[in-house]
Amino acid sequence: MSGQRLGIMGGTFDPIHLGHLVTAEQARADLGLDEVVFLPAGQPWQKDDDTTSAEHRYLMTVLATAANPAFSVSRVEVDRDGPTYTVQTLRELRAQLPDGELYFITGADAILNILTWKDADECLELATFVAATRPGYDLARLEAEGIRAEVCVLDVPALAISSTDVRERFAAGRAVRYLIPREVEEFARKHGLYGTDGNGLALGGVV
Ligand code: ATP
Ligand code: MG
């Protein structure tokens, strides 16, 4: 579709949580986006090797976004061999939508990483970068790097949720309800993704 305004929400999504979903929805509303496509990363090269399989992370992302007509999930990074490079994905999306506007949505913490890559200039030409502020994050850090002028800053309601905390809660047998969608919680338990069995009991527990 020509002239489409497409939001791109990249992430490891291990697992996807309400912080991701609120941020994507806020970007859609504030920037008047037609669609937000979630892009679960393939084999993450900046993260530990114990990252959940791309297929499981992809399926959790589908479960979490299925009910929103403006949300979709792309398999491009999941299906690509080798490490994930945002610039490559942006080039592909740009080729598919030559007349469209691309908005790459990230947390303010992640944007610093991305914009210090060697391909940062090309990334900034291909898409407008949208930095969602996250609780505890100091935007002065972006300014100090001279980055703020080149990105669009999006204020999202304070949601101090992270996938790291959700994984730790699963492993410790603590509640994750209301931090991640119910469907994602049930899927993670069914497949024992985060050290829990099908009953939600920590592995090595009483059963
Ligand atoms: P981890 O703790 O494993 O790093 P994460 O919660 O940061 O996970 P990612 O998949 O790494 O999740 O993040 C994907 C994108 O979503 C990144 O751009 C990140 O900055 C952003 N993000 C993550 N959590 C939030 C949140 N609570 N509010 C706004 N943006 C968020
Ligand atoms: Mg992160």
Short mmCIF file of C-alpha atoms and ligand atoms in Angstrom, two decimals:
data_model
loop_
_atom_site.label_atom_id
_atom_site.label_comp_id
_atom_site.label_asym_id
_atom_site.label_seq_id
_atom_site.Cartn_x
_atom_site.Cartn_y
_atom_site.Cartn_z
CA MET A 1 0.00 0.00 0.00
CA SER A 2 1.46 3.37 -0.91
CA GLY A 3 1.76 6.12 1.67
CA GLN A 4 1.38 3.65 4.49
CA ARG A 5 2.66 4.69 7.91
CA LEU A 6 4.21 1.57 9.38
CA GLY A 7 5.49 1.18 12.92
CA ILE A 8 8.19 -1.42 13.53
CA MET A 9 8.63 -2.83 17.02
CA GLY A 10 11.75 -4.95 17.24
CA GLY A 11 12.76 -6.96 20.25
CA THR A 12 13.79 -10.28 21.67
CA PHE A 13 10.32 -10.68 23.23
CA ASP A 14 11.51 -13.32 25.68
CA PRO A 15 8.68 -13.08 26.62
CA ILE A 16 6.58 -10.22 25.18
CA HIS A 17 5.03 -8.18 28.01
CA LEU A 18 2.56 -5.34 28.62
CA GLY A 19 5.34 -2.74 28.37
CA HIS A 20 5.91 -3.71 24.73
CA LEU A 21 2.20 -3.74 23.93
CA VAL A 22 1.41 -0.41 25.62
CA THR A 23 4.38 1.21 23.85
CA ALA A 24 3.32 -0.08 20.43
CA GLU A 25 -0.28 1.02 20.94
CA GLN A 26 0.79 4.46 22.17
CA ALA A 27 3.04 4.90 19.14
CA ARG A 28 0.21 3.84 16.83
CA ALA A 29 -2.17 6.37 18.35
CA ASP A 30 0.26 9.30 18.77
CA LEU A 31 1.91 8.96 15.37
CA GLY A 32 -1.23 7.95 13.46
CA LEU A 33 0.28 4.68 12.27
CA ASP A 34 -1.73 2.36 10.04
CA GLU A 35 -0.07 -0.76 11.41
CA VAL A 36 2.59 -1.83 13.88
CA VAL A 37 4.58 -4.90 12.93
CA PHE A 38 6.36 -6.76 15.70
CA LEU A 39 9.68 -8.25 14.70
CA PRO A 40 10.95 -10.92 17.07
CA ALA A 41 14.72 -11.13 16.68
CA GLY A 42 16.24 -14.28 15.27
CA GLN A 43 19.39 -15.54 16.90
CA PRO A 44 20.31 -12.66 19.23
CA TRP A 45 24.00 -11.92 19.12
CA GLN A 46 23.98 -9.43 21.97
CA LYS A 47 22.22 -11.73 24.40
CA ASP A 48 23.08 -14.97 26.18
CA ASP A 49 22.83 -18.27 24.38
CA ASP A 50 20.05 -19.40 26.70
CA THR A 51 17.54 -17.19 24.91
CA THR A 52 14.27 -19.03 24.28
CA SER A 53 13.97 -20.50 20.77
CA ALA A 54 12.93 -18.03 18.08
CA GLU A 55 9.88 -20.14 17.24
CA HIS A 56 8.55 -20.02 20.81
CA ARG A 57 9.21 -16.27 21.05
CA TYR A 58 7.48 -15.74 17.70
CA LEU A 59 4.41 -17.73 18.80
CA MET A 60 4.14 -15.81 22.09
CA THR A 61 4.27 -12.56 20.11
CA VAL A 62 1.46 -13.78 17.85
CA LEU A 63 -0.64 -14.79 20.88
CA ALA A 64 -0.11 -11.38 22.49
CA THR A 65 -0.96 -9.29 19.42
CA ALA A 66 -3.65 -11.37 17.67
CA ALA A 67 -6.65 -9.43 19.00
CA ASN A 68 -5.42 -6.00 17.84
CA PRO A 69 -6.38 -5.34 14.20
CA ALA A 70 -3.51 -2.85 13.82
CA PHE A 71 -0.85 -5.28 15.07
CA SER A 72 0.94 -7.97 13.09
CA VAL A 73 4.03 -10.13 13.53
CA SER A 74 6.76 -10.65 10.96
CA ARG A 75 8.87 -13.78 10.60
CA VAL A 76 11.67 -12.12 8.60
CA GLU A 77 14.21 -12.07 11.42
CA VAL A 78 13.11 -15.43 12.83
CA ASP A 79 13.57 -17.11 9.44
CA ARG A 80 16.84 -15.40 8.56
CA ASP A 81 19.99 -17.40 9.17
CA GLY A 82 22.64 -15.78 11.30
CA PRO A 83 22.49 -12.71 13.50
CA THR A 84 19.88 -9.98 13.34
CA TYR A 85 20.84 -6.68 11.75
CA THR A 86 18.23 -3.96 11.98
CA VAL A 87 19.61 -2.19 8.92
CA GLN A 88 18.97 -5.26 6.77
CA THR A 89 15.39 -5.53 7.97
CA LEU A 90 14.79 -1.82 7.37
CA ARG A 91 16.17 -2.13 3.83
CA GLU A 92 13.77 -4.99 3.13
CA LEU A 93 10.77 -3.12 4.53
CA ARG A 94 11.75 0.01 2.61
CA ALA A 95 11.90 -2.03 -0.62
CA GLN A 96 8.43 -3.41 0.09
CA LEU A 97 6.99 0.02 0.91
CA PRO A 98 8.83 2.50 -1.32
CA ASP A 99 6.26 5.26 -0.72
CA GLY A 100 5.59 4.43 2.92
CA GLU A 101 6.86 5.98 6.11
CA LEU A 102 8.74 3.70 8.49
CA TYR A 103 8.83 4.35 12.23
CA PHE A 104 11.21 2.21 14.23
CA ILE A 105 9.96 2.05 17.81
CA THR A 106 12.36 1.22 20.63
CA GLY A 107 12.77 1.87 24.30
CA ALA A 108 15.07 4.78 25.04
CA ASP A 109 17.55 2.31 26.54
CA ALA A 110 17.79 0.33 23.30
CA ILE A 111 18.12 3.30 21.00
CA LEU A 112 21.57 4.17 22.26
CA ASN A 113 22.79 0.71 21.30
CA ILE A 114 21.29 0.92 17.83
CA LEU A 115 22.51 4.38 17.01
CA THR A 116 26.07 3.60 17.92
CA TRP A 117 26.21 0.81 15.31
CA LYS A 118 28.21 1.35 12.19
CA ASP A 119 25.01 1.40 10.08
CA ALA A 120 23.32 4.07 12.22
CA ASP A 121 23.31 6.72 9.50
CA GLU A 122 21.64 4.41 7.01
CA CYS A 123 19.12 3.30 9.65
CA LEU A 124 18.19 6.94 10.31
CA GLU A 125 17.70 7.53 6.58
CA LEU A 126 15.48 4.49 6.20
CA ALA A 127 13.23 5.13 9.18
CA THR A 128 12.24 7.70 11.78
CA PHE A 129 13.40 6.45 15.16
CA VAL A 130 10.93 6.67 18.00
CA ALA A 131 12.33 6.42 21.52
CA ALA A 132 9.83 5.44 24.18
CA THR A 133 10.84 6.63 27.60
CA ARG A 134 11.05 3.94 30.19
CA PRO A 135 10.89 4.41 33.95
CA GLY A 136 14.29 5.16 35.40
CA TYR A 137 15.73 6.16 32.07
CA ASP A 138 17.39 9.53 31.86
CA LEU A 139 16.82 11.19 28.50
CA ALA A 140 19.83 13.37 29.21
CA ARG A 141 21.89 10.36 28.19
CA LEU A 142 20.48 10.57 24.68
CA GLU A 143 21.16 14.29 24.57
CA ALA A 144 24.69 13.77 25.81
CA GLU A 145 25.28 11.48 22.84
CA GLY A 146 23.87 14.16 20.53
CA ILE A 147 21.10 11.80 19.52
CA ARG A 148 17.88 13.37 20.72
CA ALA A 149 17.51 15.76 17.78
CA GLU A 150 17.36 12.86 15.34
CA VAL A 151 14.71 10.83 17.07
CA CYS A 152 11.11 11.31 18.00
CA VAL A 153 10.52 10.91 21.73
CA LEU A 154 7.35 9.16 22.86
CA ASP A 155 6.11 9.33 26.42
CA VAL A 156 4.46 6.11 27.54
CA PRO A 157 2.75 5.48 30.86
CA ALA A 158 5.23 4.32 33.46
CA LEU A 159 5.51 0.56 33.06
CA ALA A 160 8.59 -0.77 34.77
CA ILE A 161 8.10 -4.21 33.24
CA SER A 162 11.01 -6.08 31.67
CA SER A 163 11.31 -9.54 30.21
CA THR A 164 14.24 -10.16 32.55
CA ASP A 165 12.01 -9.58 35.58
CA VAL A 166 9.24 -11.76 34.10
CA ARG A 167 11.71 -14.64 33.53
CA GLU A 168 12.99 -14.31 37.10
CA ARG A 169 9.46 -14.37 38.43
CA PHE A 170 8.65 -17.54 36.48
CA ALA A 171 11.81 -19.24 37.72
CA ALA A 172 11.09 -18.28 41.32
CA GLY A 173 7.43 -19.37 41.09
CA ARG A 174 6.22 -15.79 41.63
CA ALA A 175 3.20 -14.20 39.94
CA VAL A 176 3.47 -12.88 36.38
CA ARG A 177 -0.23 -12.20 36.00
CA TYR A 178 -1.03 -8.68 34.64
CA LEU A 179 2.57 -8.25 33.51
CA ILE A 180 2.18 -10.44 30.43
CA PRO A 181 -0.97 -11.48 28.55
CA ARG A 182 -2.73 -14.49 30.01
CA GLU A 183 -2.25 -16.44 26.76
CA VAL A 184 1.50 -15.86 26.89
CA GLU A 185 1.67 -17.02 30.50
CA GLU A 186 -0.23 -20.21 29.69
CA PHE A 187 1.89 -20.92 26.61
CA ALA A 188 5.13 -20.40 28.57
CA ARG A 189 3.96 -22.76 31.32
CA LYS A 190 2.74 -25.38 28.85
CA HIS A 191 6.18 -25.48 27.20
CA GLY A 192 8.15 -25.00 30.41
CA LEU A 193 10.00 -22.07 28.87
CA TYR A 194 11.15 -20.35 32.03
CA GLY A 195 11.85 -23.12 34.47
CA THR A 196 8.24 -23.91 35.27
CA ASP A 197 6.18 -26.97 34.52
CA GLY A 198 2.63 -27.17 33.18
CA ASN A 199 1.14 -26.47 36.60
CA GLY A 200 3.17 -23.36 37.16
CA LEU A 201 5.36 -25.09 39.74
CA ALA A 202 9.06 -24.40 39.62
CA LEU A 203 10.96 -27.38 38.20
CA GLY A 204 12.62 -29.34 40.94
CA GLY A 205 9.73 -28.44 43.23
CA VAL A 206 7.45 -30.81 45.08
CA VAL A 207 6.26 -32.90 42.11
P1 ATP B 1 15.19 -8.01 28.51
O1 ATP B 1 14.91 -7.72 29.94
O2 ATP B 1 15.37 -9.47 28.20
O3 ATP B 1 16.24 -7.14 27.90
P2 ATP B 1 13.10 -6.25 27.54
O4 ATP B 1 11.97 -6.16 28.51
O5 ATP B 1 14.07 -5.12 27.51
O6 ATP B 1 13.83 -7.65 27.73
P3 ATP B 1 13.25 -6.51 24.71
O7 ATP B 1 12.64 -7.60 23.89
O8 ATP B 1 14.71 -6.49 24.94
O9 ATP B 1 12.48 -6.49 26.12
O10 ATP B 1 12.77 -5.08 24.20
C1 ATP B 1 12.21 -4.82 22.94
C2 ATP B 1 11.98 -3.32 22.84
O11 ATP B 1 10.98 -2.88 23.77
C3 ATP B 1 13.24 -2.50 23.17
O12 ATP B 1 13.25 -1.39 22.28
C4 ATP B 1 12.99 -2.05 24.60
O13 ATP B 1 13.67 -0.86 24.89
C5 ATP B 1 11.48 -1.86 24.62
N1 ATP B 1 10.89 -2.05 25.95
C6 ATP B 1 11.06 -3.11 26.75
N2 ATP B 1 10.35 -2.97 27.89
C7 ATP B 1 9.70 -1.77 27.81
C8 ATP B 1 8.79 -1.03 28.69
N3 ATP B 1 8.41 -1.52 29.88
N4 ATP B 1 8.34 0.17 28.27
C9 ATP B 1 8.74 0.66 27.07
N5 ATP B 1 9.58 0.03 26.19
C10 ATP B 1 10.05 -1.18 26.55
MG MG B 2 16.01 -5.27 26.69
#
